[in-house]
PDB file of C-alpha atoms and ligand atoms in Angstrom:
ATOM      1  CA  MET A 141      15.557   0.203   8.226  1.00  0.00           C
ATOM      2  CA  ALA A 142      13.646   2.902   9.950  1.00  0.00           C
ATOM      3  CA  VAL A 143      11.267   3.553  12.793  1.00  0.00           C
ATOM      4  CA  LEU A 144       8.295   5.221  11.126  1.00  0.00           C
ATOM      5  CA  GLU A 145       5.381   7.223  12.431  1.00  0.00           C
ATOM      6  CA  ILE A 146       2.343   5.147  13.371  1.00  0.00           C
ATOM      7  CA  LEU A 147      -0.917   6.545  12.000  1.00  0.00           C
ATOM      8  CA  LYS A 148      -3.534   7.322  14.626  1.00  0.00           C
ATOM      9  CA  TYR A 149      -7.324   7.194  14.545  1.00  0.00           C
ATOM     10  CA  PRO A 150      -9.137   8.864  12.724  1.00  0.00           C
ATOM     11  CA  HIS A 151      -6.579   8.734   9.863  1.00  0.00           C
ATOM     12  CA  PRO A 152      -8.490   7.586   6.728  1.00  0.00           C
ATOM     13  CA  THR A 153      -5.878   4.952   5.702  1.00  0.00           C
ATOM     14  CA  LEU A 154      -6.758   2.992   8.862  1.00  0.00           C
ATOM     15  CA  LYS A 155     -10.334   2.630   7.621  1.00  0.00           C
ATOM     16  CA  LYS A 156      -9.489   1.209   4.184  1.00  0.00           C
ATOM     17  CA  ARG A 157      -9.277  -2.428   3.166  1.00  0.00           C
ATOM     18  CA  SER A 158      -5.636  -3.170   2.364  1.00  0.00           C
ATOM     19  CA  LYS A 159      -4.750  -4.776  -0.967  1.00  0.00           C
ATOM     20  CA  GLU A 160      -3.321  -8.255  -1.523  1.00  0.00           C
ATOM     21  CA  VAL A 161       0.420  -8.372  -2.187  1.00  0.00           C
ATOM     22  CA  GLU A 162       0.941  -9.723  -5.698  1.00  0.00           C
ATOM     23  CA  ARG A 163       4.698  -9.994  -5.792  1.00  0.00           C
ATOM     24  CA  ILE A 164       7.273 -10.302  -3.011  1.00  0.00           C
ATOM     25  CA  ASP A 165      10.032  -7.962  -4.093  1.00  0.00           C
ATOM     26  CA  GLY A 166      12.629  -5.749  -2.428  1.00  0.00           C
ATOM     27  CA  GLY A 167       9.938  -3.205  -1.589  1.00  0.00           C
ATOM     28  CA  ILE A 168       7.948  -5.741   0.424  1.00  0.00           C
ATOM     29  CA  LYS A 169      11.084  -6.918   2.244  1.00  0.00           C
ATOM     30  CA  ARG A 170      11.972  -3.319   3.100  1.00  0.00           C
ATOM     31  CA  LEU A 171       8.394  -2.744   4.255  1.00  0.00           C
ATOM     32  CA  ILE A 172       8.626  -5.761   6.591  1.00  0.00           C
ATOM     33  CA  HIS A 173      11.928  -4.466   8.010  1.00  0.00           C
ATOM     34  CA  ASP A 174      10.445  -1.020   8.629  1.00  0.00           C
ATOM     35  CA  MET A 175       7.318  -2.498  10.205  1.00  0.00           C
ATOM     36  CA  THR A 176       9.442  -4.662  12.505  1.00  0.00           C
ATOM     37  CA  GLU A 177      11.591  -1.731  13.642  1.00  0.00           C
ATOM     38  CA  THR A 178       8.516   0.439  14.122  1.00  0.00           C
ATOM     39  CA  MET A 179       6.702  -2.249  16.134  1.00  0.00           C
ATOM     40  CA  TYR A 180       9.663  -2.802  18.479  1.00  0.00           C
ATOM     41  CA  GLY A 181      10.274   0.953  18.695  1.00  0.00           C
ATOM     42  CA  ALA A 182       6.724   1.415  19.978  1.00  0.00           C
ATOM     43  CA  ASN A 183       6.869  -1.636  22.298  1.00  0.00           C
ATOM     44  CA  GLY A 184       4.046  -3.220  20.331  1.00  0.00           C
ATOM     45  CA  ILE A 185       3.359  -6.936  19.872  1.00  0.00           C
ATOM     46  CA  GLY A 186       1.999  -6.588  16.347  1.00  0.00           C
ATOM     47  CA  LEU A 187       1.674  -4.174  13.461  1.00  0.00           C
ATOM     48  CA  ALA A 188      -0.148  -4.041  10.145  1.00  0.00           C
ATOM     49  CA  ALA A 189       1.342  -2.234   7.112  1.00  0.00           C
ATOM     50  CA  CYS A 190      -1.563   0.237   6.912  1.00  0.00           C
ATOM     51  CA  GLN A 191      -0.525   1.553  10.348  1.00  0.00           C
ATOM     52  CA  ILE A 192       2.563   3.043   8.708  1.00  0.00           C
ATOM     53  CA  GLY A 193       0.531   4.262   5.746  1.00  0.00           C
ATOM     54  CA  VAL A 194       1.028   1.332   3.347  1.00  0.00           C
ATOM     55  CA  PRO A 195      -2.345  -0.289   2.545  1.00  0.00           C
ATOM     56  CA  GLN A 196      -1.003  -3.745   1.665  1.00  0.00           C
ATOM     57  CA  ARG A 197      -1.834  -7.038   3.363  1.00  0.00           C
ATOM     58  CA  VAL A 198       1.297  -7.527   5.480  1.00  0.00           C
ATOM     59  CA  ILE A 199       1.527  -8.066   9.254  1.00  0.00           C
ATOM     60  CA  VAL A 200       4.339  -8.574  11.751  1.00  0.00           C
ATOM     61  CA  LEU A 201       3.850 -10.165  15.150  1.00  0.00           C
ATOM     62  CA  ASP A 202       5.944 -10.877  18.214  1.00  0.00           C
ATOM     63  CA  VAL A 203       3.956 -11.986  21.257  1.00  0.00           C
ATOM     64  CA  SER A 204       6.986 -13.557  22.998  1.00  0.00           C
ATOM     65  CA  ALA A 205       6.930 -10.950  25.796  1.00  0.00           C
ATOM     66  CA  ILE A 206       3.542 -12.385  26.829  1.00  0.00           C
ATOM     67  CA  ASP A 207       3.856 -15.965  25.611  1.00  0.00           C
ATOM     68  CA  PRO A 208       7.522 -17.020  25.239  1.00  0.00           C
ATOM     69  CA  GLN A 209       6.680 -20.170  23.288  1.00  0.00           C
ATOM     70  CA  HIS A 210       6.037 -18.014  20.194  1.00  0.00           C
ATOM     71  CA  SER A 211       8.615 -15.950  18.354  1.00  0.00           C
ATOM     72  CA  PHE A 212       8.608 -13.182  15.759  1.00  0.00           C
ATOM     73  CA  PHE A 213       7.112 -13.740  12.344  1.00  0.00           C
ATOM     74  CA  ALA A 214       5.904 -11.732   9.365  1.00  0.00           C
ATOM     75  CA  MET A 215       3.029 -12.836   7.153  1.00  0.00           C
ATOM     76  CA  ILE A 216       1.828 -11.688   3.759  1.00  0.00           C
ATOM     77  CA  ASN A 217      -1.820 -11.992   2.663  1.00  0.00           C
ATOM     78  CA  PRO A 218      -2.927 -13.727   5.889  1.00  0.00           C
ATOM     79  CA  GLU A 219      -6.310 -15.393   5.814  1.00  0.00           C
ATOM     80  CA  ILE A 220      -8.261 -17.015   8.638  1.00  0.00           C
ATOM     81  CA  ILE A 221      -9.077 -20.559   7.532  1.00  0.00           C
ATOM     82  CA  SER A 222     -10.684 -21.840  10.735  1.00  0.00           C
ATOM     83  CA  GLN A 223     -11.730 -20.499  14.093  1.00  0.00           C
ATOM     84  CA  GLU A 224     -13.558 -21.648  17.188  1.00  0.00           C
ATOM     85  CA  GLY A 225     -14.866 -20.465  20.527  1.00  0.00           C
ATOM     86  CA  GLU A 226     -15.533 -16.930  21.648  1.00  0.00           C
ATOM     87  CA  ILE A 227     -13.967 -14.935  24.448  1.00  0.00           C
ATOM     88  CA  ASP A 228     -13.691 -11.326  25.646  1.00  0.00           C
ATOM     89  CA  HIS A 229     -10.113 -10.121  25.475  1.00  0.00           C
ATOM     90  CA  GLU A 230      -8.880  -6.787  26.805  1.00  0.00           C
ATOM     91  CA  GLU A 231      -6.679  -5.077  24.243  1.00  0.00           C
ATOM     92  CA  GLY A 232      -5.237  -1.802  23.052  1.00  0.00           C
ATOM     93  CA  CYS A 233      -3.873  -0.558  19.743  1.00  0.00           C
ATOM     94  CA  LEU A 234      -0.910   1.636  18.787  1.00  0.00           C
ATOM     95  CA  SER A 235      -3.247   3.516  16.425  1.00  0.00           C
ATOM     96  CA  VAL A 236      -5.901   4.136  19.088  1.00  0.00           C
ATOM     97  CA  PRO A 237      -4.017   5.698  22.034  1.00  0.00           C
ATOM     98  CA  ASP A 238      -5.449   5.445  25.555  1.00  0.00           C
ATOM     99  CA  CYS A 239      -8.148   2.999  24.581  1.00  0.00           C
ATOM    100  CA  PHE A 240      -8.086  -0.339  26.395  1.00  0.00           C
ATOM    101  CA  ASP A 241     -11.207  -2.403  26.391  1.00  0.00           C
ATOM    102  CA  LYS A 242     -12.675  -5.856  26.078  1.00  0.00           C
ATOM    103  CA  VAL A 243     -13.141  -7.001  22.512  1.00  0.00           C
ATOM    104  CA  LYS A 244     -14.930 -10.188  21.383  1.00  0.00           C
ATOM    105  CA  ARG A 245     -12.429 -12.582  19.828  1.00  0.00           C
ATOM    106  CA  LYS A 246     -12.312 -16.203  18.720  1.00  0.00           C
ATOM    107  CA  GLU A 247     -10.467 -18.427  21.194  1.00  0.00           C
ATOM    108  CA  LYS A 248      -8.533 -20.451  18.637  1.00  0.00           C
ATOM    109  CA  ILE A 249      -7.736 -19.712  15.037  1.00  0.00           C
ATOM    110  CA  CYS A 250      -5.734 -21.036  12.135  1.00  0.00           C
ATOM    111  CA  VAL A 251      -4.288 -18.579   9.639  1.00  0.00           C
ATOM    112  CA  ARG A 252      -2.748 -19.253   6.235  1.00  0.00           C
ATOM    113  CA  GLY A 253      -0.485 -16.832   4.415  1.00  0.00           C
ATOM    114  CA  ILE A 254       2.850 -16.378   2.692  1.00  0.00           C
ATOM    115  CA  SER A 255       6.216 -15.979   4.407  1.00  0.00           C
ATOM    116  CA  PRO A 256       8.677 -13.215   3.413  1.00  0.00           C
ATOM    117  CA  GLU A 257      10.591 -15.963   1.560  1.00  0.00           C
ATOM    118  CA  GLY A 258       7.536 -16.634  -0.598  1.00  0.00           C
ATOM    119  CA  LYS A 259       6.549 -19.943   0.998  1.00  0.00           C
ATOM    120  CA  GLU A 260       3.048 -20.848   2.087  1.00  0.00           C
ATOM    121  CA  MET A 261       2.801 -20.841   5.891  1.00  0.00           C
ATOM    122  CA  GLU A 262       0.140 -21.778   8.401  1.00  0.00           C
ATOM    123  CA  ILE A 263      -0.065 -20.651  12.008  1.00  0.00           C
ATOM    124  CA  ALA A 264      -2.536 -22.142  14.454  1.00  0.00           C
ATOM    125  CA  GLY A 265      -2.871 -20.981  18.002  1.00  0.00           C
ATOM    126  CA  GLU A 266      -4.853 -19.762  20.927  1.00  0.00           C
ATOM    127  CA  GLY A 267      -4.421 -17.137  23.619  1.00  0.00           C
ATOM    128  CA  ILE A 268      -2.446 -13.997  22.842  1.00  0.00           C
ATOM    129  CA  LEU A 269      -1.200 -15.380  19.502  1.00  0.00           C
ATOM    130  CA  ALA A 270      -4.789 -15.907  18.302  1.00  0.00           C
ATOM    131  CA  PHE A 271      -5.962 -12.513  19.606  1.00  0.00           C
ATOM    132  CA  ALA A 272      -3.043 -10.595  18.089  1.00  0.00           C
ATOM    133  CA  LEU A 273      -3.535 -12.323  14.713  1.00  0.00           C
ATOM    134  CA  GLN A 274      -7.223 -11.374  14.704  1.00  0.00           C
ATOM    135  CA  HIS A 275      -6.357  -7.800  15.712  1.00  0.00           C
ATOM    136  CA  GLU A 276      -3.823  -7.382  12.869  1.00  0.00           C
ATOM    137  CA  ILE A 277      -6.065  -9.038  10.265  1.00  0.00           C
ATOM    138  CA  ASP A 278      -8.809  -6.645  11.391  1.00  0.00           C
ATOM    139  CA  HIS A 279      -6.429  -3.779  10.533  1.00  0.00           C
ATOM    140  CA  LEU A 280      -6.037  -5.182   7.002  1.00  0.00           C
ATOM    141  CA  ASN A 281      -9.817  -5.010   6.666  1.00  0.00           C
ATOM    142  CA  GLY A 282     -10.014  -1.434   7.954  1.00  0.00           C
ATOM    143  CA  ILE A 283     -11.407  -2.487  11.334  1.00  0.00           C
ATOM    144  CA  LEU A 284     -10.146  -0.905  14.561  1.00  0.00           C
ATOM    145  CA  ILE A 285     -10.822  -2.032  18.145  1.00  0.00           C
ATOM    146  CA  LEU A 286     -13.140   0.994  18.366  1.00  0.00           C
ATOM    147  CA  ASP A 287     -15.368  -0.643  15.736  1.00  0.00           C
ATOM    148  CA  ARG A 288     -15.680  -3.679  17.981  1.00  0.00           C
ATOM    149  CA  LEU A 289     -16.775  -1.720  21.059  1.00  0.00           C
ATOM    150  CA  SER A 290     -20.342  -0.818  21.935  1.00  0.00           C
ATOM    151  CA  TYR A 291     -21.778   2.376  20.445  1.00  0.00           C
ATOM    152  CA  LEU A 292     -21.652   4.036  23.864  1.00  0.00           C
ATOM    153  CA  LYS A 293     -17.979   3.228  24.508  1.00  0.00           C
ATOM    154  CA  ARG A 294     -17.048   4.359  21.008  1.00  0.00           C
ATOM    155  CA  GLU A 295     -18.807   7.698  21.534  1.00  0.00           C
ATOM    156  CA  ILE A 296     -17.093   8.204  24.906  1.00  0.00           C
ATOM    157  CA  TYR A 297     -13.703   7.711  23.232  1.00  0.00           C
ATOM    158  CA  ARG A 298     -14.565  10.029  20.317  1.00  0.00           C
ATOM    159  CA  ASN A 299     -15.735  12.760  22.677  1.00  0.00           C
ATOM    160  CA  LYS A 300     -12.624  12.422  24.826  1.00  0.00           C
ATOM    161  CA  LEU A 301     -10.501  12.825  21.686  1.00  0.00           C
ATOM    162  CA  LYS A 302     -12.453  15.921  20.567  1.00  0.00           C
ATOM    163  CA  LYS A 303     -12.057  17.478  23.992  1.00  0.00           C
ATOM    164  CA  GLU A 304      -8.285  16.831  23.949  1.00  0.00           C
ATOM    165  CA  LYS A 305      -7.957  18.393  20.491  1.00  0.00           C
ATOM    166  CA  ARG A 306      -9.889  21.427  21.681  1.00  0.00           C
ATOM    167  CA  SER A 307      -7.631  21.912  24.691  1.00  0.00           C
ATOM    168  CA  VAL A 308      -4.481  21.556  22.542  1.00  0.00           C
ATOM    169  CA  ARG A 309      -5.907  24.256  20.248  1.00  0.00           C
ATOM    170  CA  LEU A 310      -6.685  26.524  23.194  1.00  0.00           C
ATOM    171  CA  ASP A 311      -3.162  26.066  24.551  1.00  0.00           C
ATOM    172  CA  SER A 312      -1.564  27.037  21.241  1.00  0.00           C
ATOM    173  CA  GLU A 313      -3.827  30.094  20.980  1.00  0.00           C
ATOM    174  CA  LYS A 314      -2.639  31.192  24.397  1.00  0.00           C
ATOM    175  CA  GLU A 315       0.961  30.845  23.273  1.00  0.00           C
ATOM    176  CA  GLU A 316       0.310  33.051  20.264  1.00  0.00           C
ATOM    177  CA  LYS A 317      -0.956  35.866  22.507  1.00  0.00           C
ATOM    178  CA  PRO A 318       1.628  36.400  25.239  1.00  0.00           C
TER     179      PRO A 318
HETATM  180 NI1  LIG B 275      -3.774  -2.234  16.376  1.00  0.00          NI
END
């Protein structure tokens, strides 16, 4: 097991649609272990495989810090089979640092997928469980919270990022010329 680096926007892997898992083998189990360690290591409540550079449809979730009635689970090939209501939910993402904003989400959803043991599983919920599931399934489809913000807010974030990169570059240039 290992804590791996989490890819950050604008890494191209985050923009790709992840592929369905066709066979649950040792590699997938190892992937789930690594994702779990990486999620806890970053104090996250969810992680998608593409965030550690593996474009396969696998997510891990643990929202118990916010809603203790739910515990950790991993899901392979998750698919939303029903949803209802709409609500603005403020969220952030480990791949989009320093961006917290309201995102439109469904209030309640039901998701079907496969457990790490290869059994069909269904999870239905509302609140943070529903929001986190939608957020991670978005990742599998190459969608980041930035894509769900208004054009203006997205541009503000992009410009802030460019400015930060520029100042990091300027700092390193200064170091090269003592
Ligand atoms: Ni995220």
